[in-house]
PDB file of C-alpha atoms in Angstrom:
ATOM      1  CA  MET A   1       0.000   0.000   0.000  1.00 49.00           C
ATOM      2  CA  THR A   2       1.404   3.395  -0.979  1.00 54.00           C
ATOM      3  CA  VAL A   3       0.781   6.131   1.557  1.00 56.00           C
ATOM      4  CA  ASN A   4       1.673   9.798   1.105  1.00 59.00           C
ATOM      5  CA  PHE A   5       2.349  10.798   4.706  1.00 54.00           C
ATOM      6  CA  ASN A   6       2.828  14.437   3.608  1.00 61.00           C
ATOM      7  CA  LYS A   7      -0.948  14.545   3.119  1.00 66.00           C
ATOM      8  CA  MET A   8      -1.714  12.963   6.494  1.00 71.00           C
ATOM      9  CA  ASN A   9      -2.970  15.007   9.421  1.00 80.00           C
ATOM     10  CA  PRO A  10      -3.258  12.651  12.412  1.00 85.00           C
ATOM     11  CA  LEU A  11      -5.744  13.825  15.023  1.00 86.00           C
ATOM     12  CA  HIS A  12      -4.608  12.255  18.312  1.00 90.00           C
ATOM     13  CA  HIS A  13      -1.419  10.289  17.626  1.00 94.00           C
ATOM     14  CA  PHE A  14       2.060  10.515  16.110  1.00 95.00           C
ATOM     15  CA  LEU A  15       3.194   9.002  12.830  1.00 95.00           C
ATOM     16  CA  VAL A  16       6.780   7.750  12.755  1.00 95.00           C
ATOM     17  CA  ARG A  17       9.040   6.127  10.200  1.00 94.00           C
ATOM     18  CA  ILE A  18      10.626   2.864  11.344  1.00 90.00           C
ATOM     19  CA  PRO A  19      12.709   1.353   8.511  1.00 83.00           C
ATOM     20  CA  GLN A  20      12.979  -2.044  10.241  1.00 80.00           C
ATOM     21  CA  LYS A  21      11.265  -3.695  13.197  1.00 77.00           C
ATOM     22  CA  PHE A  22      14.221  -5.586  14.680  1.00 69.00           C
ATOM     23  CA  LYS A  23      17.950  -5.121  14.981  1.00 73.00           C
ATOM     24  CA  ASP A  24      19.466  -7.748  12.723  1.00 70.00           C
ATOM     25  CA  THR A  25      23.136  -7.430  13.655  1.00 72.00           C
ATOM     26  CA  ILE A  26      25.217  -7.229  16.809  1.00 71.00           C
ATOM     27  CA  GLU A  27      28.887  -6.455  17.270  1.00 76.00           C
ATOM     28  CA  ILE A  28      30.894  -8.416  19.835  1.00 75.00           C
ATOM     29  CA  ALA A  29      34.653  -7.908  20.233  1.00 78.00           C
ATOM     30  CA  GLY A  30      34.759  -6.078  16.895  1.00 81.00           C
ATOM     31  CA  VAL A  31      33.011  -8.876  15.000  1.00 81.00           C
ATOM     32  CA  LYS A  32      29.628  -8.172  13.371  1.00 80.00           C
ATOM     33  CA  MET A  33      27.152 -11.049  13.669  1.00 74.00           C
ATOM     34  CA  TYR A  34      23.627 -11.476  12.344  1.00 72.00           C
ATOM     35  CA  LEU A  35      20.776 -11.871  14.816  1.00 67.00           C
ATOM     36  CA  ASP A  36      17.754 -14.105  14.630  1.00 68.00           C
ATOM     37  CA  PRO A  37      14.756 -11.774  15.269  1.00 63.00           C
ATOM     38  CA  LYS A  38      13.527 -14.146  17.999  1.00 65.00           C
ATOM     39  CA  PHE A  39      16.787 -13.824  19.986  1.00 63.00           C
ATOM     40  CA  ARG A  40      16.036 -11.471  22.902  1.00 61.00           C
ATOM     41  CA  GLU A  41      13.064 -10.296  20.873  1.00 61.00           C
ATOM     42  CA  PHE A  42      11.893  -7.547  23.221  1.00 62.00           C
ATOM     43  CA  GLU A  43      15.341  -6.007  23.650  1.00 65.00           C
ATOM     44  CA  ASN A  44      16.009  -6.068  19.900  1.00 67.00           C
ATOM     45  CA  ARG A  45      12.802  -4.384  18.717  1.00 76.00           C
ATOM     46  CA  PHE A  46      13.227  -0.852  17.460  1.00 80.00           C
ATOM     47  CA  CYS A  47      11.496   1.470  19.914  1.00 87.00           C
ATOM     48  CA  TYR A  48      12.280   4.749  18.216  1.00 91.00           C
ATOM     49  CA  GLY A  49      11.681   6.370  14.856  1.00 93.00           C
ATOM     50  CA  GLU A  50      11.613   9.630  12.933  1.00 95.00           C
ATOM     51  CA  VAL A  51       8.475  11.723  13.429  1.00 95.00           C
ATOM     52  CA  VAL A  52       6.702  12.333  10.100  1.00 94.00           C
ATOM     53  CA  ALA A  53       3.474  13.842  11.518  1.00 94.00           C
ATOM     54  CA  THR A  54       2.320  15.175  14.898  1.00 94.00           C
ATOM     55  CA  PRO A  55      -1.161  15.034  16.472  1.00 94.00           C
ATOM     56  CA  SER A  56      -3.233  18.072  15.523  1.00 91.00           C
ATOM     57  CA  LYS A  57      -5.513  17.805  18.590  1.00 90.00           C
ATOM     58  CA  HIS A  58      -2.635  17.996  21.115  1.00 89.00           C
ATOM     59  CA  ASP A  59      -0.224  20.840  21.690  1.00 88.00           C
ATOM     60  CA  THR A  60       3.068  18.935  21.901  1.00 90.00           C
ATOM     61  CA  PRO A  61       6.550  20.428  21.470  1.00 91.00           C
ATOM     62  CA  VAL A  62       7.459  17.603  19.056  1.00 94.00           C
ATOM     63  CA  LYS A  63       8.269  18.549  15.463  1.00 94.00           C
ATOM     64  CA  VAL A  64       8.543  16.605  12.222  1.00 94.00           C
ATOM     65  CA  GLY A  65      12.086  15.192  12.027  1.00 95.00           C
ATOM     66  CA  ASP A  66      12.458  14.669  15.792  1.00 96.00           C
ATOM     67  CA  THR A  67      13.191  11.177  17.094  1.00 95.00           C
ATOM     68  CA  LEU A  68      10.289   9.695  19.066  1.00 95.00           C
ATOM     69  CA  TYR A  69      10.823   6.906  21.636  1.00 93.00           C
ATOM     70  CA  PHE A  70       7.876   4.610  22.228  1.00 91.00           C
ATOM     71  CA  HIS A  71       6.511   1.293  23.519  1.00 89.00           C
ATOM     72  CA  HIS A  72       7.824  -1.930  21.973  1.00 85.00           C
ATOM     73  CA  HIS A  73       4.291  -2.995  20.985  1.00 87.00           C
ATOM     74  CA  VAL A  74       4.171  -0.407  18.199  1.00 91.00           C
ATOM     75  CA  VAL A  75       6.247  -2.491  15.764  1.00 85.00           C
ATOM     76  CA  MET A  76       4.281  -5.671  16.536  1.00 83.00           C
ATOM     77  CA  ASP A  77       0.755  -4.263  16.228  1.00 86.00           C
ATOM     78  CA  LYS A  78      -0.461  -4.760  12.651  1.00 85.00           C
ATOM     79  CA  ASN A  79      -3.043  -2.017  13.212  1.00 88.00           C
ATOM     80  CA  SER A  80      -0.225   0.459  13.903  1.00 90.00           C
ATOM     81  CA  GLU A  81       1.440   0.006  10.525  1.00 88.00           C
ATOM     82  CA  VAL A  82      -0.091   2.299   7.897  1.00 89.00           C
ATOM     83  CA  GLY A  83       2.393   1.590   5.096  1.00 83.00           C
ATOM     84  CA  ASN A  84       5.767   2.689   3.719  1.00 79.00           C
ATOM     85  CA  ASP A  85       7.454   1.923   7.077  1.00 91.00           C
ATOM     86  CA  ILE A  86       5.078   4.425   8.738  1.00 93.00           C
ATOM     87  CA  TYR A  87       3.544   3.530  12.119  1.00 93.00           C
ATOM     88  CA  VAL A  88       0.974   5.104  14.422  1.00 94.00           C
ATOM     89  CA  VAL A  89       2.238   5.777  17.956  1.00 95.00           C
ATOM     90  CA  LYS A  90      -0.663   6.374  20.330  1.00 94.00           C
ATOM     91  CA  TYR A  91      -0.445   9.498  22.446  1.00 93.00           C
ATOM     92  CA  SER A  92      -2.359  10.818  25.437  1.00 89.00           C
ATOM     93  CA  GLU A  93      -1.493  14.059  27.162  1.00 84.00           C
ATOM     94  CA  TYR A  94      -2.478  12.354  30.429  1.00 81.00           C
ATOM     95  CA  GLY A  95       0.349   9.820  30.121  1.00 79.00           C
ATOM     96  CA  GLY A  96       0.239   6.469  31.831  1.00 74.00           C
ATOM     97  CA  HIS A  97      -0.593   3.396  29.823  1.00 76.00           C
ATOM     98  CA  GLY A  98      -2.863   5.461  27.569  1.00 81.00           C
ATOM     99  CA  THR A  99       0.185   6.651  25.644  1.00 88.00           C
ATOM    100  CA  GLN A 100       2.851   4.724  23.773  1.00 91.00           C
ATOM    101  CA  ALA A 101       5.110   7.786  23.414  1.00 93.00           C
ATOM    102  CA  TYR A 102       7.730   8.139  26.148  1.00 91.00           C
ATOM    103  CA  ALA A 103      10.140  10.831  25.004  1.00 91.00           C
ATOM    104  CA  TYR A 104      11.466  12.759  22.048  1.00 93.00           C
ATOM    105  CA  LYS A 105      14.887  13.969  20.963  1.00 93.00           C
ATOM    106  CA  ARG A 106      15.826  17.018  18.915  1.00 92.00           C
ATOM    107  CA  GLY A 107      19.551  17.447  18.355  1.00 91.00           C
ATOM    108  CA  ASP A 108      21.130  16.708  21.744  1.00 87.00           C
ATOM    109  CA  GLU A 109      18.018  17.719  23.723  1.00 87.00           C
ATOM    110  CA  ILE A 110      15.912  14.918  25.215  1.00 88.00           C
ATOM    111  CA  ARG A 111      12.502  15.495  26.818  1.00 88.00           C
ATOM    112  CA  LEU A 112      10.265  12.948  28.534  1.00 89.00           C
ATOM    113  CA  PHE A 113       6.484  12.885  28.226  1.00 86.00           C
ATOM    114  CA  SER A 114       4.097  13.122  31.177  1.00 82.00           C
ATOM    115  CA  ASP A 115       4.734  10.591  33.957  1.00 87.00           C
ATOM    116  CA  TRP A 116       7.492   8.461  32.388  1.00 89.00           C
ATOM    117  CA  ILE A 117      10.926   8.175  33.951  1.00 91.00           C
ATOM    118  CA  PHE A 118      14.139   6.686  32.530  1.00 91.00           C
ATOM    119  CA  VAL A 119      16.716   5.248  34.907  1.00 93.00           C
ATOM    120  CA  ASP A 120      19.977   3.315  35.077  1.00 91.00           C
ATOM    121  CA  ILE A 121      19.431   0.303  37.325  1.00 87.00           C
ATOM    122  CA  ASP A 122      22.052  -0.945  39.771  1.00 79.00           C
ATOM    123  CA  LYS A 123      22.995  -4.506  38.902  1.00 68.00           C
ATOM    124  CA  ASP A 124      25.842  -6.937  39.218  1.00 61.00           C
ATOM    125  CA  ASP A 125      28.529  -6.787  36.543  1.00 56.00           C
ATOM    126  CA  GLU A 126      27.997  -9.179  33.657  1.00 54.00           C
ATOM    127  CA  GLN A 127      29.826 -12.436  34.136  1.00 55.00           C
ATOM    128  CA  VAL A 128      32.726 -13.062  31.768  1.00 54.00           C
ATOM    129  CA  ARG A 129      34.621 -16.342  31.794  1.00 57.00           C
ATOM    130  CA  GLU A 130      38.401 -16.444  31.460  1.00 61.00           C
ATOM    131  CA  SER A 131      37.926 -17.498  27.814  1.00 64.00           C
ATOM    132  CA  GLY A 132      36.172 -14.175  27.160  1.00 60.00           C
ATOM    133  CA  ILE A 133      32.714 -15.734  26.745  1.00 65.00           C
ATOM    134  CA  ILE A 134      29.989 -13.503  28.153  1.00 58.00           C
ATOM    135  CA  LEU A 135      27.321 -15.371  30.112  1.00 59.00           C
ATOM    136  CA  LEU A 136      23.822 -14.286  29.099  1.00 58.00           C
ATOM    137  CA  SER A 137      22.159 -15.044  32.400  1.00 55.00           C
ATOM    138  CA  ALA A 138      20.225 -12.031  33.593  1.00 56.00           C
ATOM    139  CA  PRO A 139      22.206  -9.895  36.041  1.00 55.00           C
ATOM    140  CA  VAL A 140      20.743  -9.505  39.495  1.00 55.00           C
ATOM    141  CA  LYS A 141      18.961  -6.166  39.861  1.00 66.00           C
ATOM    142  CA  THR A 142      18.804  -4.397  43.198  1.00 75.00           C
ATOM    143  CA  ARG A 143      15.614  -2.300  42.657  1.00 86.00           C
ATOM    144  CA  MET A 144      17.777   0.783  43.120  1.00 91.00           C
ATOM    145  CA  ALA A 145      18.347   3.122  40.189  1.00 93.00           C
ATOM    146  CA  THR A 146      19.642   6.540  39.153  1.00 95.00           C
ATOM    147  CA  VAL A 147      17.372   9.018  37.350  1.00 95.00           C
ATOM    148  CA  LEU A 148      18.842   9.837  33.928  1.00 93.00           C
ATOM    149  CA  TYR A 149      16.727  12.743  32.642  1.00 91.00           C
ATOM    150  CA  ASP A 150      14.747  15.650  34.037  1.00 89.00           C
ATOM    151  CA  SER A 151      11.113  16.347  33.168  1.00 88.00           C
ATOM    152  CA  GLN A 152       8.388  18.701  34.306  1.00 87.00           C
ATOM    153  CA  ALA A 153       6.489  15.834  35.981  1.00 89.00           C
ATOM    154  CA  LEU A 154       9.602  14.715  37.872  1.00 91.00           C
ATOM    155  CA  GLU A 155      10.205  18.286  39.004  1.00 91.00           C
ATOM    156  CA  GLU A 156       6.633  18.446  40.330  1.00 91.00           C
ATOM    157  CA  HIS A 157       7.409  15.337  42.409  1.00 91.00           C
ATOM    158  CA  GLY A 158      10.681  16.791  43.715  1.00 92.00           C
ATOM    159  CA  ILE A 159      12.799  14.305  41.723  1.00 93.00           C
ATOM    160  CA  SER A 160      15.824  15.398  39.674  1.00 92.00           C
ATOM    161  CA  LYS A 161      18.339  13.900  37.280  1.00 93.00           C
ATOM    162  CA  GLY A 162      20.982  12.067  39.326  1.00 94.00           C
ATOM    163  CA  ASP A 163      18.632  11.201  42.212  1.00 95.00           C
ATOM    164  CA  ARG A 164      18.769   7.633  43.495  1.00 95.00           C
ATOM    165  CA  ILE A 165      15.409   5.891  43.758  1.00 95.00           C
ATOM    166  CA  CYS A 166      13.912   2.581  44.842  1.00 93.00           C
ATOM    167  CA  TYR A 167      11.205   1.279  42.507  1.00 93.00           C
ATOM    168  CA  ALA A 168       8.360  -1.258  42.665  1.00 92.00           C
ATOM    169  CA  ILE A 169       8.892  -4.901  41.669  1.00 89.00           C
ATOM    170  CA  ASN A 170       8.560  -5.550  37.914  1.00 87.00           C
ATOM    171  CA  ALA A 171       8.112  -1.836  37.178  1.00 87.00           C
ATOM    172  CA  ASP A 172      11.202  -1.615  34.984  1.00 85.00           C
ATOM    173  CA  TYR A 173      11.351  -2.323  31.268  1.00 84.00           C
ATOM    174  CA  GLU A 174      14.628  -2.435  29.336  1.00 84.00           C
ATOM    175  CA  MET A 175      14.915  -0.481  26.103  1.00 83.00           C
ATOM    176  CA  GLU A 176      17.497   1.234  23.929  1.00 80.00           C
ATOM    177  CA  PHE A 177      17.398   4.962  24.418  1.00 82.00           C
ATOM    178  CA  ASN A 178      19.766   7.441  22.794  1.00 78.00           C
ATOM    179  CA  GLY A 179      22.257   4.655  22.019  1.00 77.00           C
ATOM    180  CA  ALA A 180      22.334   3.197  25.538  1.00 83.00           C
ATOM    181  CA  THR A 181      20.391   0.562  27.464  1.00 84.00           C
ATOM    182  CA  VAL A 182      18.065   2.225  29.971  1.00 90.00           C
ATOM    183  CA  TYR A 183      14.987   1.210  31.917  1.00 90.00           C
ATOM    184  CA  ARG A 184      11.672   3.013  31.778  1.00 90.00           C
ATOM    185  CA  MET A 185       8.913   3.101  34.350  1.00 91.00           C
ATOM    186  CA  ARG A 186       6.242   5.466  35.586  1.00 91.00           C
ATOM    187  CA  ILE A 187       6.735   7.973  38.379  1.00 92.00           C
ATOM    188  CA  ASP A 188       4.047   6.114  40.364  1.00 91.00           C
ATOM    189  CA  ASP A 189       6.454   3.137  40.453  1.00 93.00           C
ATOM    190  CA  VAL A 190       8.998   5.119  42.507  1.00 94.00           C
ATOM    191  CA  LEU A 191       8.760   3.989  46.150  1.00 94.00           C
ATOM    192  CA  TYR A 192      11.228   6.460  47.630  1.00 94.00           C
ATOM    193  CA  VAL A 193      14.062   8.852  46.789  1.00 94.00           C
ATOM    194  CA  GLU A 194      17.341   8.655  48.709  1.00 91.00           C
ATOM    195  CA  VAL A 195      18.189  11.839  50.592  1.00 84.00           C
ATOM    196  CA  ARG A 196      21.393  13.375  49.250  1.00 77.00           C
ATOM    197  CA  GLY A 197      24.296  14.212  51.529  1.00 67.00           C
TER     198      GLY A 197
END
C-alpha cells in the first residue's frame, strides 16, 4: 500500500518512520554477527523512529524530524502500521498506559512525556569467563536506580536527574534509548528517593 504521509494530518497520535522492526546485527569484540529476530526479541525491537506527523488535537513540542521513543508494541501491532514503514504511535497528554510515546529527541536535547521516567538500574557486573565468553544469564537487579533525565512531571514530584530511587517490583522495562540501554517506568512506580548528603 502506498501512503503519502505528507498529506496525512493525524488527530490524536504521532506518525513515525521505522525502517525495520528488529535489529538484525550485533557487534561483539569487533566482530559483526547477524541476529535471529527471535533472539532477545523484546530487547532487539526498534522502539524509536523519525516523526513524520504530529497530532493536531494535542499541543506537543514535538516537530517533524524529531526522534520519538515509544513502547515496543508499536512495531508488533499490525493495526499500527499504515504503510511505507510508517507507524501510528498512540499518544495521550495524560500519560500512563494510555500513551505509547515516552520521550522525544531534537539534536542533543531529550525530553520525557508526562509521567514516564528513565533510569539506570544498579545490577551486578555481567559475568565473563576467562575465555572471554559472556554469560547471558540475567544480572541480578537491586531495585535501586539513578534518574537519567529531568522532566516537568519529575520536578513536580521533587525528583531530579541524578537522584537515586527505589522502585516497585517488575516496574522496569529495558529499552534502547539514545544509544544506551536504559529502563523506563512510571513515576508512580517510585517507592522512595534517597536523601542526598
